[in-house]
Structures are given as C-alpha cells and as structure tokens.
Short mmCIF file of C-alpha atoms and ligand atoms in Angstrom, two decimals:
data_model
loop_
_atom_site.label_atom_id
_atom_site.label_comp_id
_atom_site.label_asym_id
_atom_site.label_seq_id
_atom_site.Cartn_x
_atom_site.Cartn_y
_atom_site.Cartn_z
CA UNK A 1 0.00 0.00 0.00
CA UNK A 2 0.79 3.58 0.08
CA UNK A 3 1.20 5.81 2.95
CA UNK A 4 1.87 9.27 4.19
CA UNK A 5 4.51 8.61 7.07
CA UNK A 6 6.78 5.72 7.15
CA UNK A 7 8.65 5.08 10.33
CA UNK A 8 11.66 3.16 10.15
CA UNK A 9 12.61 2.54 13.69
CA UNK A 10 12.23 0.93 16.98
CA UNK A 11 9.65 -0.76 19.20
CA UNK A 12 10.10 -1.32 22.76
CA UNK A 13 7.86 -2.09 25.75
CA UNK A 14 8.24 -0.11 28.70
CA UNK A 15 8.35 -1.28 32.22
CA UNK A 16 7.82 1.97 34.10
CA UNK A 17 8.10 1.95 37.79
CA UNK A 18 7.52 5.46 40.03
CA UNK A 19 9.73 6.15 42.79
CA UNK A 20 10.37 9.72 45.33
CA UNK A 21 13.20 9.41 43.69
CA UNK A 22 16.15 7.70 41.63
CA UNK A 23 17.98 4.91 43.44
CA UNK A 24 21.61 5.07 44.25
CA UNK A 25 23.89 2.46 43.06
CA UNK A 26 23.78 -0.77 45.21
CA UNK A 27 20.31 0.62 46.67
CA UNK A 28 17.09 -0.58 46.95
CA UNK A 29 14.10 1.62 47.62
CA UNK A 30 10.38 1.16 47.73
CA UNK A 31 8.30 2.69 44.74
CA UNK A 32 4.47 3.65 44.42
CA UNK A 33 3.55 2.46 41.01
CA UNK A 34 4.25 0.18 38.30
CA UNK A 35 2.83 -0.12 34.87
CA UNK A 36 3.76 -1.84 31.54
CA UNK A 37 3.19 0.52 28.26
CA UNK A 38 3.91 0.47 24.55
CA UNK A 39 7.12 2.65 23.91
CA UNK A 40 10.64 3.12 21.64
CA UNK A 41 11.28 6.36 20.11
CA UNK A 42 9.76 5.03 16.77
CA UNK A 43 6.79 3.35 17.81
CA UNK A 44 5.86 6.70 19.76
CA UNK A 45 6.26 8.73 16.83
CA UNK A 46 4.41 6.71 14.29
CA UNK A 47 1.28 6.01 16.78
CA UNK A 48 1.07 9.77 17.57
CA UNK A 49 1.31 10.63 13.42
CA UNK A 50 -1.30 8.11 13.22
CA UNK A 51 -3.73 9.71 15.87
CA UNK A 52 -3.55 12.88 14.36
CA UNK A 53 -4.77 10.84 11.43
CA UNK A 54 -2.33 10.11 8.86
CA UNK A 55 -1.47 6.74 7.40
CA UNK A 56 1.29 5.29 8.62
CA UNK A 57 3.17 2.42 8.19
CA UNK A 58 6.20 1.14 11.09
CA UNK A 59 8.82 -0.54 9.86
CA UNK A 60 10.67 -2.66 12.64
CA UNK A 61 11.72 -5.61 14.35
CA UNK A 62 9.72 -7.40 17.75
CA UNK A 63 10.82 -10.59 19.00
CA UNK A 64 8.67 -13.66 18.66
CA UNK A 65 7.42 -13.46 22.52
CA UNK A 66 4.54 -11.85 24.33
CA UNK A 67 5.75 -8.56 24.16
CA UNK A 68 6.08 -8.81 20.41
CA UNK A 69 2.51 -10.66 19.74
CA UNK A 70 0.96 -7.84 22.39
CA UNK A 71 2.91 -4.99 20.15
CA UNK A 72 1.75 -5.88 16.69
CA UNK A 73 -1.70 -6.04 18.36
CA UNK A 74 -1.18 -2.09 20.03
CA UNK A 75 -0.10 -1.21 16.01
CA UNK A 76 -3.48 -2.78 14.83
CA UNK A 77 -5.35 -0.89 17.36
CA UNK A 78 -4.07 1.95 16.48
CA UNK A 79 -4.59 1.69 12.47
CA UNK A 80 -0.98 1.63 11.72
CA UNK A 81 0.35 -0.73 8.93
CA UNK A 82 2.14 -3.73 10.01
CA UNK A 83 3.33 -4.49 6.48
CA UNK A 84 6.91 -4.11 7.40
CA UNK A 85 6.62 -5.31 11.26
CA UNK A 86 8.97 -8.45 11.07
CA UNK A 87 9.30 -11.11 14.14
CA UNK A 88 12.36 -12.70 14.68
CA UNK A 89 12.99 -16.14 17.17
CA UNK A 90 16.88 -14.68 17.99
CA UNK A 91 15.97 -11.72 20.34
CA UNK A 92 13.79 -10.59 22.52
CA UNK A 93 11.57 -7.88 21.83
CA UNK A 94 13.16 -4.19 23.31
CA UNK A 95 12.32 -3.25 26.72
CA UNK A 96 13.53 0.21 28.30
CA UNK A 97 13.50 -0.28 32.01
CA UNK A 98 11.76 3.33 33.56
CA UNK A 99 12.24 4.94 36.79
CA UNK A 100 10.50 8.08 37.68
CA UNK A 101 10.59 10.31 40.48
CA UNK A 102 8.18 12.20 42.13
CA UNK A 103 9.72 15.57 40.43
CA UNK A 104 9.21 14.03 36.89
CA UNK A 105 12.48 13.46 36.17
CA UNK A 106 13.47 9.87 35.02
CA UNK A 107 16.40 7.09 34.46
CA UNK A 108 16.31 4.48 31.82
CA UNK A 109 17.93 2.18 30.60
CA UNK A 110 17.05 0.73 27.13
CA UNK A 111 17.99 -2.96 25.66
CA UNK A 112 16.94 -3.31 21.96
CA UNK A 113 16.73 -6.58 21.27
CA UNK A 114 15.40 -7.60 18.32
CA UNK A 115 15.57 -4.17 17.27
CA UNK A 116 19.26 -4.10 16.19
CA UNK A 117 18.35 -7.21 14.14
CA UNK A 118 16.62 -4.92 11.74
CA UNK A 119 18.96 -5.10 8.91
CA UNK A 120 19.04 -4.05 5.42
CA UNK A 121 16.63 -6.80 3.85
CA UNK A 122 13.84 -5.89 5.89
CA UNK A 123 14.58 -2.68 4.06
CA UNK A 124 14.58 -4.07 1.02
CA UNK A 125 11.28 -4.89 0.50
CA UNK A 126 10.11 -1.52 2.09
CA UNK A 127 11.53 0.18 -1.01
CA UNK A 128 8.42 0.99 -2.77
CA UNK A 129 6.63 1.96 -0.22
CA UNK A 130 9.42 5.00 1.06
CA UNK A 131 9.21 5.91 -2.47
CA UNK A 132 5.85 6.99 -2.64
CA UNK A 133 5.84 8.67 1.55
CA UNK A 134 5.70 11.96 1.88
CA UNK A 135 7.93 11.81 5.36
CA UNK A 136 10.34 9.56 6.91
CA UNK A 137 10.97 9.06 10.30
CA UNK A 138 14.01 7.51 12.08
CA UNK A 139 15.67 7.26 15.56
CA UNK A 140 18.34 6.40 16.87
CA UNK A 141 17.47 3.07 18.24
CA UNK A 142 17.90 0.51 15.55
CA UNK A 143 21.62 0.54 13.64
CA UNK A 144 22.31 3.68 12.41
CA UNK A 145 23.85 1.85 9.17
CA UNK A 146 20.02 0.76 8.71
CA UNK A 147 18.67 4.60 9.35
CA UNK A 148 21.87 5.41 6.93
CA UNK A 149 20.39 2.77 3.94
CA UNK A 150 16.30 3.90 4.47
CA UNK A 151 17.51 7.46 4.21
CA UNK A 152 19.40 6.81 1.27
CA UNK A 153 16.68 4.83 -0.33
CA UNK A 154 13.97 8.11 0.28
CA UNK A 155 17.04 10.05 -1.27
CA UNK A 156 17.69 7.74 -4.08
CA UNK A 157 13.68 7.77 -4.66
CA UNK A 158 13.68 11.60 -5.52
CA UNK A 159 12.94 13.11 -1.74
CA UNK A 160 15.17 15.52 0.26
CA UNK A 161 16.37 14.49 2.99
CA UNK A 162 16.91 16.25 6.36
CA UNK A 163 17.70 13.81 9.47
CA UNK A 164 18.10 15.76 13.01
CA UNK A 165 18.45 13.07 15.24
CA UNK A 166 19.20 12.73 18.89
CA UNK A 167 22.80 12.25 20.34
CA UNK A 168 24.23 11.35 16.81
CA UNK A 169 27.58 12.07 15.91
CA UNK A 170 27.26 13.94 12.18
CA UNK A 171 29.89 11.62 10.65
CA UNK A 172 26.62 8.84 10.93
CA UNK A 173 24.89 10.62 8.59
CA UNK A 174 27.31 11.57 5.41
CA UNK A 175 24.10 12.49 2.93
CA UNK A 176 25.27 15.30 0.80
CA UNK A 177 21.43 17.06 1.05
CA UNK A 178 21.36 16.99 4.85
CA UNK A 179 21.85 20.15 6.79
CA UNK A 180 24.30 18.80 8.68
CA UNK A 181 24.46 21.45 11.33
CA UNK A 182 20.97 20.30 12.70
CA UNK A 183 22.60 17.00 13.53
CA UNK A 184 23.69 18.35 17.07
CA UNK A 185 22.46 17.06 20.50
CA UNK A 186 18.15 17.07 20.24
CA UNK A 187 16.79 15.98 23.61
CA UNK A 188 13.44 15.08 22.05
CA UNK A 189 13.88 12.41 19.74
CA UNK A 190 14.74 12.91 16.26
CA UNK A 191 13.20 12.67 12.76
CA UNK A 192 13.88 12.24 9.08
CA UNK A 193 12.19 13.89 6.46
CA UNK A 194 12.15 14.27 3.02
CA UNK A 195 9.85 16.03 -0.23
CA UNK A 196 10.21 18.89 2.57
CA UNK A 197 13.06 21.43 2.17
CA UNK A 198 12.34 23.80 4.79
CA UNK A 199 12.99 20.74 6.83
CA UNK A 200 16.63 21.78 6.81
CA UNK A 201 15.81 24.85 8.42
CA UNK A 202 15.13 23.65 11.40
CA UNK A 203 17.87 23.64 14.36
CA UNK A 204 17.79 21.91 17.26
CA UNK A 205 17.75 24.54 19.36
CA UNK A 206 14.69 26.23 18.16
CA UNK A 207 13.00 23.35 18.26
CA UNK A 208 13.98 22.57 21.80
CA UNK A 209 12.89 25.97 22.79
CA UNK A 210 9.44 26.06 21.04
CA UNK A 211 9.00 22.55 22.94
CA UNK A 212 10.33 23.72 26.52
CA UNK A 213 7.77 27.44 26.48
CA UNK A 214 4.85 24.93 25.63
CA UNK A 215 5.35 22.34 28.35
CA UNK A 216 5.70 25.60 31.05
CA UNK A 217 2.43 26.99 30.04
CA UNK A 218 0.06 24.34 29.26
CA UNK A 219 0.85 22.32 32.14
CA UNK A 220 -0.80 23.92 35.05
CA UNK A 221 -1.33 21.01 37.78
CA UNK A 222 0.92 17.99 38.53
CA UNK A 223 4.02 17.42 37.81
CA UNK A 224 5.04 17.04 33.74
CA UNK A 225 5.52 13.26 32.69
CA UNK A 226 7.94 14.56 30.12
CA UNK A 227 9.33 10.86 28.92
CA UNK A 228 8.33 10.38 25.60
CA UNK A 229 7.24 14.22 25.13
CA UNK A 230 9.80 14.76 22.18
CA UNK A 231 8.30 11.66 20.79
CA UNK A 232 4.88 12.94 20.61
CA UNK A 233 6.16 16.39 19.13
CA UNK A 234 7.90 14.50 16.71
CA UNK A 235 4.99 12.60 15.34
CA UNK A 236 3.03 15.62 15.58
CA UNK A 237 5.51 17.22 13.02
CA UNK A 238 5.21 14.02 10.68
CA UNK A 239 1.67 14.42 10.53
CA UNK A 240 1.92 18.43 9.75
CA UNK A 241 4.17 17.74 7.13
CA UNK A 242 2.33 15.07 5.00
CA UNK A 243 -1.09 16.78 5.64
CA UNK A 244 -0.06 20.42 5.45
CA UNK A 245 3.06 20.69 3.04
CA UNK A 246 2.47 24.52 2.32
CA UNK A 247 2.51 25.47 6.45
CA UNK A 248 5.16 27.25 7.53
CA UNK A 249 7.56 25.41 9.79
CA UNK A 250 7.57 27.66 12.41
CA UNK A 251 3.90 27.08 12.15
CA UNK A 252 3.89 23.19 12.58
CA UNK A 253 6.32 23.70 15.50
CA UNK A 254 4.11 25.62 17.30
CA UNK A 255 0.62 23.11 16.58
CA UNK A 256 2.86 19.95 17.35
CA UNK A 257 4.24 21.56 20.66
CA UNK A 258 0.55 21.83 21.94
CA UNK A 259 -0.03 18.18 20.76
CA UNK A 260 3.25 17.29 22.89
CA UNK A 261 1.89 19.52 25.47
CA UNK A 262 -0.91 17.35 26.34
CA UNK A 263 1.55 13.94 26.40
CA UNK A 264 2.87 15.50 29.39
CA UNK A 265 0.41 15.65 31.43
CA UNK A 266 -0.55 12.15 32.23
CA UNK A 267 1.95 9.56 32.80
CA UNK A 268 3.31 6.65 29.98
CA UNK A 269 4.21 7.87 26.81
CA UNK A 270 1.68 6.69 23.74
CA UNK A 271 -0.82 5.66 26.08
CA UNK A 272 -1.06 9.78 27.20
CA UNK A 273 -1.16 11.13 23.53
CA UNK A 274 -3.72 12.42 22.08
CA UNK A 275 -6.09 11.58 19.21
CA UNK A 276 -7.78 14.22 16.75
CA UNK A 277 -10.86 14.19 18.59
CA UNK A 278 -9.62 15.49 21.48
CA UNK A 279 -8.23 18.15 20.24
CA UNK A 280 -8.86 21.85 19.64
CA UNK A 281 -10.62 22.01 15.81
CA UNK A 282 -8.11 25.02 15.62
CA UNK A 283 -4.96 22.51 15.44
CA UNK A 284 -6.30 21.19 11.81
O1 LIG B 1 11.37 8.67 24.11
C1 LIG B 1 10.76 7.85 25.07
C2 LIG B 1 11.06 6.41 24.78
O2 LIG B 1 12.44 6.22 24.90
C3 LIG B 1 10.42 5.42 25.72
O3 LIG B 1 9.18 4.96 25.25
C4 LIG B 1 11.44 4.31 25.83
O4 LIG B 1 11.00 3.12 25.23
C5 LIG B 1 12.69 4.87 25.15
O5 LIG B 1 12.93 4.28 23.93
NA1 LIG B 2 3.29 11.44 29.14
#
C-alpha cells in the first residue's frame, strides 16, 4: 500500500516503575507504582502521526514473545500498517527499564533486542513503499547503518532528505542534502524527512525551545511526565508535514508543541497522547 509517514525505527515495551526518587547504586528503595506501556522512540512517533490521522506504516523488528505478539496487536489498534513489522525467534523484543521520580524526572535504561536485528533486507522490501511517503521518520534506536540505507533509499527515490536526530555524531549521517548542522544534540527524539526542504531549516535549538515554552504553560497542575514528550512532538511534526506541506515550519512547530503539550500531562508515553478528537478544531 501507500502511505503518508513511514517510520523506520524501533519498538520497545516499557516497564515503568515510580519512585520519590532515583535509586543510588547498590540501593534498593520502595516505589508507588508500576505499569507496563507500549514505547521506543519510533513506535511513539508513528502512533502519535497516526492519531492525528495520517497513514502510517512502522517498519521494525519485535521478537517472537509476548511482548512482540501484544505490540503488533497495540499497532493494529491503532490503524498503523504492520506491512513491514517483522518477528524474529533470535531476540527478545526491546524493553527500556523506567524509573520516575516524584519531580518528573526519570532514568532508563534501554535494551533493543530484536531491534538491532533490523537489517538491510527488511529494508529491502520496504523500497516501494518510502518511495511513494511523503515523510520519513528515524531514531536512533535501531543501527544507524540501517537509518543510513532507508535514508538513502527516500534520497535515491527523488525526496530531500533532512535527518536531526538525537545524540548522533554527524559523521553517521554523510548524505550530501542533509543540513548537517541540525545534527547536534536534540533531547526530544529525532526525525527524518524528506519532499520537505524547509525541513533543513530547522535547528535543534529552536526546536527545543518552542518545545520547553509549551510544556511551562500548558501544564498547570501535577508534575510534567515529560518521557516520551519529544516523541509525541515529533509525530506531531510528521503528521503536519504530510497533511499540510504549504505550512510554515515555524507554524507546525508551534501546533505539534501543543499536541506534545498534552503527552505530558498524564503519565506513559503513547498511552497519554492524544487523538484528533480530542483536540482543539483550531490545530487542523
Ligand atoms: O522517548 C521515550 C522512549 O524512549 C520510551 O518509550 C522508551 O522506550 C525509550 O525508547
Ligand atoms: Na506522558
């Protein structure tokens, strides 16, 4: 089939437990909560791009356990393609381990399985279906040689492409169209996108700024659940850009910060972001 936003990334399920605070090393403290939620940096992003109601398609790798049957499920529910979800017997599905304090402010620590045995097959047969996207999404949570190749492909397919993406040295991403001065540290997750040239304009400190004002105004009670915020924004963004190609950036940054601005205020990450229906008409 044909869709909008293709994510080529990661899957992982989160085991979230709350805490007053971080432990110390060798400690063990008593926490409040625990819960079990759908996350990785690419899952988030295409189930948020698909809320807003775009179609999507997620291209990654679960293992062939629980978590992975319970996953494709969660991508089903949420009316995202599972063309290009593969299951493989030689890892486990990804799991980021979640710790959250009472302040907000969290620890994790991620292992991504069967997501680093996406390789460039899998890619292979997703060929046709980055050629006719209007966006591409990628993280930083599969092998960046596979982000490298499904970049390469939207390139090679006639698209721009524009990858800011979190933590990554520039020297990973060697495209000759990419602005690579938007390739510094992003807090918030990262994206990919091309058949958008003002992408490039985009730093990563405007974008972290435009993110950080919304999350101090909207949130007026509670304390801001801010994991899997950037993720939200990001996926917001995705859907702006295949819907609304003639909006100004500037524009999109400001409607997908209010979408993120919402995430944080309830905790988990996809299971607090919103759909289209809840949300002001003004945003579409
Ligand atoms: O960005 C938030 C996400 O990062 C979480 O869902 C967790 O899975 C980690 O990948
Ligand atoms: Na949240």
């Amino acid at each position: 089939g044909t869709y909008e936003v293709v994510v080529v990334g990661s899957c992982m399920t989160d085991l979230v437990s709350q805490a007053p605070r971080l432990p110390k090393a060798g400690e063990t403290i008593h926490g409040h909560g625990f819960f079990i939620g759908f996350g990785g940096k690419g899952a988030n992003q295409c189930v948020q791009a698909a809320r807003l109601g775009t179609k999507t398609a997620m291209v990654c790798k679960v293992g062939k356990d629980f978590f992975g049957d319970n996953y494709i499920q969660n991508f089903k529910n949420n009316g995202i393609s599972t063309e290009f979800v593969r299951q493989t017997e030689q890892a486990a599905t990804g799991a980021a381990t979640i710790i959250v304090n009472d302040e907000g402010e969290n620890a994790i620590v991620i292992v991504a399985g069967a997501n680093l045995l996406l390789g460039e097959e899998e890619l292979q047969w997703v060929e046709p279906a980055l050629g006719g996207a209007k966006v591409l999404v990628c993280q930083l949570e599969i092998e960046p040689d596979v982000t490298l190749l499904a970049l390469r492909m939207a390139r090679d397919r006639g698209g721009e492409s524009a990858p800011v993406a979190q933590q990554s040295p520039p020297a990973v991403f060697p495209l000759p169209n990419v602005d690579v001065s938007a390739l510094s540290a992003l807090h918030m997750g990262s994206l990919a996108m091309y058949k958008s040239h003002r992408v490039t304009h985009i730093t990563s400190q405007s974008v972290s700024c435009v993110f950080i004002q919304s999350v101090s105004s909207e949130v007026t009670h509670g304390i801001a659940q801010s994991y899997g915020a950037g993720d939200s924004f990001i996926g917001a963004l995705a859907f702006y850009t295949a819907q609304y190609p003639t909006m100004p950036l500037e524009e999109m940054a400001r409607r997908a910060n209010q979408v993120a601005a919402i995430s944080v205020q309830a905790a988990g990450t996809q299971a607090s972001y919103p759909s289209r229906g809840g949300l002001p008409p003004h945003l579409f």
